[in-house]
Coordinates of C-alpha atoms and ligand atoms in Angstrom, one line a residue:
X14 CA -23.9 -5.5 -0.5
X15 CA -20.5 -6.1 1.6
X16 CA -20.2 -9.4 0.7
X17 CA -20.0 -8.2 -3.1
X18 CA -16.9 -7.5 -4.9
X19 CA -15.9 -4.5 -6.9
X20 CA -16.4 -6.3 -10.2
X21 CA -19.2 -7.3 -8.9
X22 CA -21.1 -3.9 -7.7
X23 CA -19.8 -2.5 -11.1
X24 CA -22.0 -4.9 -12.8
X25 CA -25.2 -4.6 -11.0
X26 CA -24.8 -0.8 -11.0
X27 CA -24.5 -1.2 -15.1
X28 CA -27.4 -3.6 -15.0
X29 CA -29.5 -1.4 -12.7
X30 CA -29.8 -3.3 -10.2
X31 CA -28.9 -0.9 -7.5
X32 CA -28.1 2.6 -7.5
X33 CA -25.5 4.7 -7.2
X34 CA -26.9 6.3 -4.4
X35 CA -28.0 2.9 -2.7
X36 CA -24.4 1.5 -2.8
X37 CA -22.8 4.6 -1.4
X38 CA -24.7 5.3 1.2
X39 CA -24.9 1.7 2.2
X40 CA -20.9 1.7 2.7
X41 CA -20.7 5.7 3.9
X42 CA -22.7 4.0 7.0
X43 CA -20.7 1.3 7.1
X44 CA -17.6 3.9 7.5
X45 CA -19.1 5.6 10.3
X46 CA -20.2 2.3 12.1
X47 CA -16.8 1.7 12.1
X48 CA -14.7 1.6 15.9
X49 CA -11.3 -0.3 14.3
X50 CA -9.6 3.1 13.8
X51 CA -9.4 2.4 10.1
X52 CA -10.7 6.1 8.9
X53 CA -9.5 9.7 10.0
X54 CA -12.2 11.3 7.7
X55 CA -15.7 10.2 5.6
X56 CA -16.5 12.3 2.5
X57 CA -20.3 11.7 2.9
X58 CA -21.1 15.1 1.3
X59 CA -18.8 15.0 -1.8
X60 CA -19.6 11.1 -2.2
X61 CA -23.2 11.2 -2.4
X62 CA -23.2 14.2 -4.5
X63 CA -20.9 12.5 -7.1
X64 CA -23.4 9.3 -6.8
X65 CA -26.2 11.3 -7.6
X66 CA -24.5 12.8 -10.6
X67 CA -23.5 9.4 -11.6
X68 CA -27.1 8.1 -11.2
X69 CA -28.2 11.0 -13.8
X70 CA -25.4 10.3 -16.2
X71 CA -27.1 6.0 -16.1
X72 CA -30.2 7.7 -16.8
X73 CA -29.4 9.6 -20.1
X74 CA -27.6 6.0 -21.2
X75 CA -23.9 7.9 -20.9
X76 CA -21.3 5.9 -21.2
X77 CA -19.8 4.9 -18.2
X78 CA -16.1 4.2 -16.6
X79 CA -15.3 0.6 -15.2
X80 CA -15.0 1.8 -12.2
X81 CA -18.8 3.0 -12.4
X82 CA -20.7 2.4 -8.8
X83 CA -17.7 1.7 -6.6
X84 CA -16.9 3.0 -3.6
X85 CA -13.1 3.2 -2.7
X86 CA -11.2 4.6 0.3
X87 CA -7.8 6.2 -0.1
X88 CA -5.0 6.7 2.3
X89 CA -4.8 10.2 3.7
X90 CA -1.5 11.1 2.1
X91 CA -3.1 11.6 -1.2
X92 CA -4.2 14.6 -2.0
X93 CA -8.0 15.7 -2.8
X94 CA -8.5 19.3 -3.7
X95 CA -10.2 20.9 -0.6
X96 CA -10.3 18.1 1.6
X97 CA -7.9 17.8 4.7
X98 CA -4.9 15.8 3.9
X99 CA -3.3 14.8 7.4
X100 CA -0.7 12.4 6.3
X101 CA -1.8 11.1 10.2
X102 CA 0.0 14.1 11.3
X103 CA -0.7 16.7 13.5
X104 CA 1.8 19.4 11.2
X105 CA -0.9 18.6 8.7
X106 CA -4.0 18.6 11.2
X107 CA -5.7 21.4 9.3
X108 CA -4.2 21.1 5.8
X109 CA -6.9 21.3 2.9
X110 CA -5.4 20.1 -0.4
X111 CA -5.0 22.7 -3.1
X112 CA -4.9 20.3 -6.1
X113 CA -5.7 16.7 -6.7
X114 CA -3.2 13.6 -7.3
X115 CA -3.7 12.0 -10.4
X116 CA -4.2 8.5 -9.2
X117 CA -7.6 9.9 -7.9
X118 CA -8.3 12.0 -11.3
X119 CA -7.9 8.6 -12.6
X120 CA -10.1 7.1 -10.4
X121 CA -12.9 9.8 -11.1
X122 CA -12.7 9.9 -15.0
X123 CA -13.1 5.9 -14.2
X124 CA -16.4 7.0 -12.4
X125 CA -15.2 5.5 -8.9
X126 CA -16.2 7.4 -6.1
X127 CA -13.9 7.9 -3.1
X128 CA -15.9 7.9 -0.1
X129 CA -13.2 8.5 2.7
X130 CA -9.4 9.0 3.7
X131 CA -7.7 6.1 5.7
X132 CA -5.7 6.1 8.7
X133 CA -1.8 5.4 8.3
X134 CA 1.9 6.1 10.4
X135 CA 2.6 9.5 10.6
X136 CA 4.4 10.5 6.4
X137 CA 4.1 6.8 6.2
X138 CA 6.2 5.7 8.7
X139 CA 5.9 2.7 10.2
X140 CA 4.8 -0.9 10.1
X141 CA 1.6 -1.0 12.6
X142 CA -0.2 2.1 11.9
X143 CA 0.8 3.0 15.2
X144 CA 3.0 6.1 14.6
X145 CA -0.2 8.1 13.7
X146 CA -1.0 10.8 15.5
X147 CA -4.6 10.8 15.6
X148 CA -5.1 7.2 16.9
X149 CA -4.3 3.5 17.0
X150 CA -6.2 1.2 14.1
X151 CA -7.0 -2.4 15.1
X152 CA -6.9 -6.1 13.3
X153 CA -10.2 -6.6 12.2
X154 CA -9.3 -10.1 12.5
X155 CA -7.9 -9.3 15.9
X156 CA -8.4 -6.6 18.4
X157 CA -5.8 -5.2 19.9
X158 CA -3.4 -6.2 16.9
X159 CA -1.8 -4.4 14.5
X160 CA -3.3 -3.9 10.8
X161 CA 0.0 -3.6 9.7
X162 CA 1.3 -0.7 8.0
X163 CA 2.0 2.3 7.3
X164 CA -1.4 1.5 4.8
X165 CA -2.9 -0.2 7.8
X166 CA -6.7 2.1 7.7
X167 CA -6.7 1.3 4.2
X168 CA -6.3 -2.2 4.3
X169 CA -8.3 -2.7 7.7
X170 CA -10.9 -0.8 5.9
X171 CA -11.0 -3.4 2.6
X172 CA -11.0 -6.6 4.9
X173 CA -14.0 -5.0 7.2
X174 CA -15.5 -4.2 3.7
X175 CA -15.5 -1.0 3.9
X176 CA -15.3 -0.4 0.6
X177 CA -13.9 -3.5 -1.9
X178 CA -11.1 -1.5 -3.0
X179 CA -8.5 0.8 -1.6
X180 CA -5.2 2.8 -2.0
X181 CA -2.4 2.5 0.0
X182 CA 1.6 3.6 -0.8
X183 CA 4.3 1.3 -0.6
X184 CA 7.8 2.7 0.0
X185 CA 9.2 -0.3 1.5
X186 CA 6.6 -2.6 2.1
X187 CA 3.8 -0.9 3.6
X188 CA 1.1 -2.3 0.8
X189 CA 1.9 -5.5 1.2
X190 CA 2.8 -6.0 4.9
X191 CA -0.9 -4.8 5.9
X192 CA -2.0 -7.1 3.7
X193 CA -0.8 -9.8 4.8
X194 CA -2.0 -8.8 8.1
X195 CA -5.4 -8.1 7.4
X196 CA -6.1 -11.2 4.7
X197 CA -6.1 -8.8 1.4
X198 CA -4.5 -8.5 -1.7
X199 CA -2.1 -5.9 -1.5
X200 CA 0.0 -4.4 -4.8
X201 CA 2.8 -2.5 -5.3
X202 CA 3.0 -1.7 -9.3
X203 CA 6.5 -1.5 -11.0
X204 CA 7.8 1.8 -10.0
X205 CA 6.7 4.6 -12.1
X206 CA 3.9 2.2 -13.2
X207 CA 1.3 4.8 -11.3
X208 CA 1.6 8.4 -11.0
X209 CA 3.0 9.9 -7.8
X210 CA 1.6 13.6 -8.7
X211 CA -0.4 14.3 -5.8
X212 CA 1.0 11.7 -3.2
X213 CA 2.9 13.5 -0.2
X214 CA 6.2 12.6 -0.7
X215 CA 8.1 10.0 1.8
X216 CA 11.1 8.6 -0.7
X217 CA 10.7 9.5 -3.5
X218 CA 12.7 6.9 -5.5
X219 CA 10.5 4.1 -3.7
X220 CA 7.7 5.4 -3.2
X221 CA 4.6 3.6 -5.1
X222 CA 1.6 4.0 -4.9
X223 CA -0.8 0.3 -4.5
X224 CA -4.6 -0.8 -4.1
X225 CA -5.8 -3.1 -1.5
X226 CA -8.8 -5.5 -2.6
X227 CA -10.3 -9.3 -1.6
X228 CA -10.2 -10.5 -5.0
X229 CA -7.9 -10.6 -8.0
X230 CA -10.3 -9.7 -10.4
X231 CA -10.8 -6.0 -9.0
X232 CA -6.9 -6.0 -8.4
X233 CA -7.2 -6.3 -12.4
X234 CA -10.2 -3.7 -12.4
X235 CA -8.6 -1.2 -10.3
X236 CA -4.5 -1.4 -11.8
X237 CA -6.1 -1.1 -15.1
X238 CA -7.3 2.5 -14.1
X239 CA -4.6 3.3 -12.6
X240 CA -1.7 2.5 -14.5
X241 CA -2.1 5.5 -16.6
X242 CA 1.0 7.5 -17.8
X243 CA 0.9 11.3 -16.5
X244 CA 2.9 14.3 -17.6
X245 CA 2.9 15.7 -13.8
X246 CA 5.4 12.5 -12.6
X247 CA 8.7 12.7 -14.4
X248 CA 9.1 9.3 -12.9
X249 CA 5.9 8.0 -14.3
X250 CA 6.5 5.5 -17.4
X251 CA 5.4 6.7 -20.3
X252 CA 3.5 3.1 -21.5
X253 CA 0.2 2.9 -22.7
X254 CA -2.3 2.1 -20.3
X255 CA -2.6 -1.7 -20.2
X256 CA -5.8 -3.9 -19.3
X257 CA -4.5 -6.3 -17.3
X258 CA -8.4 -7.4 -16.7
X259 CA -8.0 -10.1 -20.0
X260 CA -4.2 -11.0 -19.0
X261 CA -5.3 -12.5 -15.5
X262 CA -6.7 -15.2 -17.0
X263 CA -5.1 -18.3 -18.6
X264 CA -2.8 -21.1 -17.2
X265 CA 0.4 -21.4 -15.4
X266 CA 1.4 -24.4 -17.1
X267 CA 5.7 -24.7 -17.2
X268 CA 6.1 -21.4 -15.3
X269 CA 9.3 -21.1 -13.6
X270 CA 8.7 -20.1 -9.9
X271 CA 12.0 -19.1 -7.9
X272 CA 12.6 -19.5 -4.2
X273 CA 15.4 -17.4 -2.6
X274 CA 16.3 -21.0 0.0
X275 CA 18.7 -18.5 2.0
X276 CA 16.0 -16.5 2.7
X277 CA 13.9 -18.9 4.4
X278 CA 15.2 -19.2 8.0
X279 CA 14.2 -18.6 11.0
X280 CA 10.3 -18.0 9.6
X281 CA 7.5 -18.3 11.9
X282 CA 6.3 -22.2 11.9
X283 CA 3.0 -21.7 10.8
X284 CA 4.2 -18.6 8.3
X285 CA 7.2 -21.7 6.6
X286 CA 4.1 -24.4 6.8
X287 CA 1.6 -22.3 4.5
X288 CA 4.6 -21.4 2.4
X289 CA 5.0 -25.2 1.3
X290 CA 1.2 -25.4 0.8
X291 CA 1.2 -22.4 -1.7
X292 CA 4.3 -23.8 -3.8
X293 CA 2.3 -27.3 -3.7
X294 CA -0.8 -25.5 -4.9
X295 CA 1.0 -23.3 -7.9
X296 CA 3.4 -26.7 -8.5
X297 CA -0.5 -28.6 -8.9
X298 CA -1.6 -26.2 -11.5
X299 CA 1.3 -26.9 -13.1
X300 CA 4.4 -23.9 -12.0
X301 CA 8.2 -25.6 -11.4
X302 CA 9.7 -24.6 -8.6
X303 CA 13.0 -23.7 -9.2
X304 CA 16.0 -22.7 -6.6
X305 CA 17.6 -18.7 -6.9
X306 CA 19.5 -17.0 -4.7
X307 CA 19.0 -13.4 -3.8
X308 CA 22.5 -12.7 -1.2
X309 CA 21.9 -9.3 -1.0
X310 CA 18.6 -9.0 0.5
X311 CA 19.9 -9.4 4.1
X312 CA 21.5 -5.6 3.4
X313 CA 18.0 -4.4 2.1
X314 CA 17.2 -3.1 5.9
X315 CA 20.2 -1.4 6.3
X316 CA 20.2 0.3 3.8
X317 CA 16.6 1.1 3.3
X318 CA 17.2 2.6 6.9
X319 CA 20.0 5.0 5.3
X320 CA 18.2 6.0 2.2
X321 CA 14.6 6.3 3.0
X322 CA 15.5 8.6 5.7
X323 CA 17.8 10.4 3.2
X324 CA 15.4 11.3 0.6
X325 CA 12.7 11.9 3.2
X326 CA 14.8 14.6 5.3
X327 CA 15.0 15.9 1.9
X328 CA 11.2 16.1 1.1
X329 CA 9.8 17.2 5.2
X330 CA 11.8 19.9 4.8
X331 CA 9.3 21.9 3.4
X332 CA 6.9 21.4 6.7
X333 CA 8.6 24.2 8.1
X334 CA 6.3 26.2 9.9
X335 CA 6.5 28.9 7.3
X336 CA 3.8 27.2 4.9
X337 CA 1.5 25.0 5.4
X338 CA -0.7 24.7 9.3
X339 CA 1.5 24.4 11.8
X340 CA 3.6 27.1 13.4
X341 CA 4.6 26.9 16.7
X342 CA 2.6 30.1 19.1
X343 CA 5.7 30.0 21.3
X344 CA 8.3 31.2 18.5
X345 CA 10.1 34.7 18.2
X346 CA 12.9 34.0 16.0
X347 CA 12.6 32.9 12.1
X348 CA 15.6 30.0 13.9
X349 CA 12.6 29.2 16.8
X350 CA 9.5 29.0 14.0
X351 CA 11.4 25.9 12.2
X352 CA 13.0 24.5 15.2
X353 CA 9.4 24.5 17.4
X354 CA 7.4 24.4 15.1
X355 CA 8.9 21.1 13.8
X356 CA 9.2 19.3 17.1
X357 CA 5.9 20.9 18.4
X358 CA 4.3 19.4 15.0
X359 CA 6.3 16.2 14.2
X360 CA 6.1 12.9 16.2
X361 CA 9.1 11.0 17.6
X362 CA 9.8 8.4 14.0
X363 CA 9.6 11.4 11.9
X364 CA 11.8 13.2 13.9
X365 CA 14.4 10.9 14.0
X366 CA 14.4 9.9 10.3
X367 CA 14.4 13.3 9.6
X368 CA 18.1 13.9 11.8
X369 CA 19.1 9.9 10.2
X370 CA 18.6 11.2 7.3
X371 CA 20.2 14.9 7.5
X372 CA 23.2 12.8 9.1
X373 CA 23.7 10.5 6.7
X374 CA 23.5 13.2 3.6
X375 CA 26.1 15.4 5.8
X376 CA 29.2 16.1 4.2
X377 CA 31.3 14.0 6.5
X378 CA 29.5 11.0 6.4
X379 CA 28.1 11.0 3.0
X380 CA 30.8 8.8 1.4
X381 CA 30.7 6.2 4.3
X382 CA 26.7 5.9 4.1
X383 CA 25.0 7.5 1.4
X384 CA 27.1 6.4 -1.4
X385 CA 27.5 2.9 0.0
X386 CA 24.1 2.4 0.7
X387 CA 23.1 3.5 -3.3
X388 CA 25.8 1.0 -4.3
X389 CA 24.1 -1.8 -2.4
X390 CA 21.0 -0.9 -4.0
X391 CA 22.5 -1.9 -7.0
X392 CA 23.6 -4.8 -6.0
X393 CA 20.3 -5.9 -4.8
X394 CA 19.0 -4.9 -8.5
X395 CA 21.6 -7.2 -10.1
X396 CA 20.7 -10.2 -7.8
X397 CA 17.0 -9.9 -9.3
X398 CA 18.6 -9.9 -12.8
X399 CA 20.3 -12.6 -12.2
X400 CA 17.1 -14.6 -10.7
X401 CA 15.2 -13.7 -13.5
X402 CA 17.2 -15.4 -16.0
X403 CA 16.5 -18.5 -14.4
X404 CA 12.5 -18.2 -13.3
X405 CA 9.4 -16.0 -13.8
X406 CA 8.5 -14.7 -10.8
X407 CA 9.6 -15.1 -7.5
X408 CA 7.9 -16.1 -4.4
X409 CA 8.6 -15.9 -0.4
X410 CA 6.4 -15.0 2.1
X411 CA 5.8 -11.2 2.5
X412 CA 6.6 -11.4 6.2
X413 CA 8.4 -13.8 8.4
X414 CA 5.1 -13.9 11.1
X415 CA 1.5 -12.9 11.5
X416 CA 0.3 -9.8 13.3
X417 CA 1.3 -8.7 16.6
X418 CA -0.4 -7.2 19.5
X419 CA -0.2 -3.3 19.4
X420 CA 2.2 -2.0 21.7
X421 CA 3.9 -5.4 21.7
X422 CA 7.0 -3.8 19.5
X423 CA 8.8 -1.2 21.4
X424 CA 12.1 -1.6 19.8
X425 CA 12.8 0.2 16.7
X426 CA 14.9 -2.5 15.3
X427 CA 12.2 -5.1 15.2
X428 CA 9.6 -2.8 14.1
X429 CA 12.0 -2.3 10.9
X430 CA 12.5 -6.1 10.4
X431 CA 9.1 -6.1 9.5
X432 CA 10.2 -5.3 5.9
X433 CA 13.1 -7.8 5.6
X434 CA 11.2 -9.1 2.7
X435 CA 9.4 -6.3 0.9
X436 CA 12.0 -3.4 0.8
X437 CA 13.7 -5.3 -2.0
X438 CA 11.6 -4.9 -4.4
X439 CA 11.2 -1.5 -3.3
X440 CA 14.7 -0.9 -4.2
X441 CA 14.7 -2.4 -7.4
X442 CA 11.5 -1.0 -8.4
X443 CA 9.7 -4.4 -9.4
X444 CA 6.2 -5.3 -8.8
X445 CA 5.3 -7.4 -5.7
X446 CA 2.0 -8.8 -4.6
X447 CA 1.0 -10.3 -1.2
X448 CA -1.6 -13.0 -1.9
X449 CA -3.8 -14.1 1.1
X450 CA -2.9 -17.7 2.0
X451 CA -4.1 -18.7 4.6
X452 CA -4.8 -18.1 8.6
X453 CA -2.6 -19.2 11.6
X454 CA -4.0 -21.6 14.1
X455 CA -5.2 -18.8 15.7
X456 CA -6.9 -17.4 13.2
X457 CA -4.3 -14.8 11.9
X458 CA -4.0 -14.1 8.1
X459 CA -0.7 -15.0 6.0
X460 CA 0.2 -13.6 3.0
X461 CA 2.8 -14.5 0.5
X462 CA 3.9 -12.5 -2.0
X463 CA 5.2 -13.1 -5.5
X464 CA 7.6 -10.9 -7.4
X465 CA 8.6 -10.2 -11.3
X466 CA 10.2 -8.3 -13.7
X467 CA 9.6 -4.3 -14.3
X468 CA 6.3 -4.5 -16.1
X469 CA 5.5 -7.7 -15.6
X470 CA 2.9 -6.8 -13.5
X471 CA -0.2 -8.6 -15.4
X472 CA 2.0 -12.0 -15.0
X473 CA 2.2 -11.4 -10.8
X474 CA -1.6 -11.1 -11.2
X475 CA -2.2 -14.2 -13.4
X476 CA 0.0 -16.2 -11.0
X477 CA -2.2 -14.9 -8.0
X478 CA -5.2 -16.1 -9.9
X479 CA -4.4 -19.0 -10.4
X480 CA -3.5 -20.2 -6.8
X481 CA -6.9 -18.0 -5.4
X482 CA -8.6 -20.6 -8.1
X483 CA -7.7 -23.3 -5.8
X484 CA -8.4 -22.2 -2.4
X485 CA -10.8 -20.1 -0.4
X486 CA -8.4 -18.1 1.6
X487 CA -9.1 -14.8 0.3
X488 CA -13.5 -15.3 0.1
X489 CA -13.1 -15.6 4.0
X490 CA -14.4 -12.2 6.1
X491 CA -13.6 -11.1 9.8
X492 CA -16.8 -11.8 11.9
X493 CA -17.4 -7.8 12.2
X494 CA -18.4 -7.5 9.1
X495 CA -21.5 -8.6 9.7
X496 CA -21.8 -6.4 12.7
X497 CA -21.4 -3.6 10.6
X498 CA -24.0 -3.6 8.3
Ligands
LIG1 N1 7.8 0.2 7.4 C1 8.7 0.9 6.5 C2 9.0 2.3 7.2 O1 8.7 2.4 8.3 C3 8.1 1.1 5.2 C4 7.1 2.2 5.2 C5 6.4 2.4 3.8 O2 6.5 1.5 3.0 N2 5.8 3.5 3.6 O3 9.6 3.1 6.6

């Protein structure tokens, strides 16, 4: 069943092939088989129980959602009414969701069936999945390297085939860096494209939520449910839920491609290699590569590293020992509840966004950083307008090398050029994919991503399709899957 895709479980569900019930349990075991370190929690009870509902609902001929038979694994800072919602954070250890996000509400009226929460950094911070506080998560393609992250559990989880579709959030790249790593399709939507009601807040004016899948097709399946306006987001854009299931399809024939050239130094050999092969391969179906320039991006670090923590000092303050789990035993004072109960609860990268970010938004400073840092962000916005006025999308690779051992990075400065490419569009709210394209010699996945306008999200998908036509890089699977079943 784990060699199936979502598209493809849908369909033998509707055609009765297998039950509900049959294909839940199948990958519930398959979550607790699992020793990557890809899952902090499996929702056996509430998944079979929904599968059984489902399973009655086929048998009175109901009309179903497209979503109907699928399991799908969601990363544990999105809230699920009365399920624990860690954010891979011991302040959170205990924390049982009062209310559900919308994303999942969409999810559930679709009739997919969320079978367990995925491991990720601590709030989302990070880019190995290593800043968690529970535990490490490994490559499936590697062990001992780093599924990327901060969505690394839910995008380890998609290429062990867990489940064939998963959520992550992407605040500056951490949907499409982990997949990359792990050999998956990972998606950040145009910002405000999916509701945020529900997802634990990191920055708010980056934050997106993504899925994870292995093939574009349920990339299709899965944004089309998802890409619902709700009243709960004042962010969320107020479209009509589009299909993008019919607008994948169709050729590429003429379509202008852009290549930042700047950009393109000092990439890993192998990583600059399979970026020539995927230009050949859109150029043979018929794409022009054309040359843009994108100056700014080499700020987008910076400042990401100024306004992320900002907004997120902003947003943790409410863990503050007053509601939600944790409060520190040792405090007497209301002063020593915040102050212990935030360091005793809080790891080390939280922490010190949270004073970056206080320090930055400080009266003093706020002119030199805060302010400078937004105009930047404008600038960044403007090079993209100015790119797309001479191409269609735009495409680099999503990171500059493969995976790396875990522990390898101790330096926060490296760990934070992770993003050099993916913050961007991040900042400028634009979708971006990272397409699987290929492995390194030693048998690493690369990904490269492709960019367009605001809403042009069905044409980043219909680009993706048509280089995944020519190859076989994303039908490959890590050896454990088989070990898993
Ligand atoms: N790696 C970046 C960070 O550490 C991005 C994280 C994200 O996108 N959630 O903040």
């Amino acid at each position: 069943m784990f060699h199936l895709s979502a598209t493809e479980l849908a369909k033998k569900y509707k055609d009765k092939e297998l039950s509900a019930k049959e294909i839940i349990s199948t990958f519930i075991q398959r979550c607790k088989k699992e020793n990557l370190g890809a899952l902090l929690s499996i929702l056996e009870e509430s998944a079979m129980e929904n599968a059984k509902r489902l399973d009655e609902r086929r048998e009175n001929n109901e009309v179903l959602g497209p979503l109907a038979g699928v399991p799908i694994i969601v990363k544990d800072n999105l809230m699920m009414e009365g399920e624990t919602t860690t954010c891979a954070s011991k302040f959170l250890e205990n924390y049982k969701a009062t209310f559900t996000a919308s994303v999942i509400k969409d999810i559930e009226k679709a009739d997919g069936i969320i079978i367990a929460k995925a491991n990720m950094d601590e709030f989302a911070m990070g880019s190995s999945t290593e800043t968690s506080a529970f535990k490490n998560c490994t490559n499936p393609w590697k062990e001992n390297y780093s599924p990327g992250g901060s969505s690394g559990g839910s995008a380890a989880a998609v290429a062990a085939r867990l489940a064939p579709i998963s959520l992550g959030s992407d605040t500056g790249g951490s949907v499409r860096q982990p997949g990359a790593f792990c050999g998956i399709y990972g998606f950040k939507p145009t910002y405000g494209r999916v509701s945020r009601y529900g997802l634990i807040a990191f920055a708010s004016s980056l934050d997106q939520i993504g899925p994870f899948t292995t093939t574009v097709e349920d990339l299709a399946l899965i944004s089309s449910v998802i890409n619902t306006p709700c009243d709960k987001d004042s962010t969320s854009i107020q479209t009509p839920t589009e299909d993008y299931t019919a607008s994948i399809k169709g050729d590429i024939k003429g379509l202008k491609v852009g290549v930042p050239e700047e950009m393109l130094k000092g990439l890993h050999p192998e990583v600059q290699k399979n970026f020539e092969e995927f230009l050949a391969t859109l150029e043979k179906k018929g794409a022009k590569r054309v040359s843009i320039s994108l100056p700014h991006n080499k700020y987008s670090v910076p400042i990401y590293y100024i306004l992320a923590p900002a907004e997120a000092s902003t947003n943790l303050a409410r863990f503050d020992g007053i509601r939600y789990t944790k409060r520190s035993k040792e405090a007497k004072t209301l002063e020593q509840v915040y102050e212990l109960s935030r360091t005793e609860g809080f790891g080390k990268e939280v922490v010190n966004r949270i004073l970056l970010g206080s320090y930055v938004l400080s009266a003093g400073f706020q002119d030199a950083y805060y302010r400078k840092a937004q105009k930047v962000r404008r600038k960044i916005c403007e090079d993209y307008e100015n790119a797309f006025q001479k191409c269609d999308v735009i495409a680099f690779p999503t990171t500059p090398s493969p995976s790396f051992e875990l522990g390898s990075i101790t330096d926060p400065l490296t760990m934070y050029m992770q993003d050099v490419f993916t913050i961007s569009a991040n900042m400028a709210g634009i979708p971006a994919l990272s397409v699987p394209s290929g492995f390194t010699s030693e048998g690493l996945p690369i990904g490269m991503q492709l960019q367009a306008k605001q809403m042009d999200d069905a044409l980043v998908m219909k680009v993706a399709k048509a280089f995944e036509d020519e190859t076989v890089h994303a039908a490959k699977l890590p050896k454990l899957c088989e070990a898993l079943s």
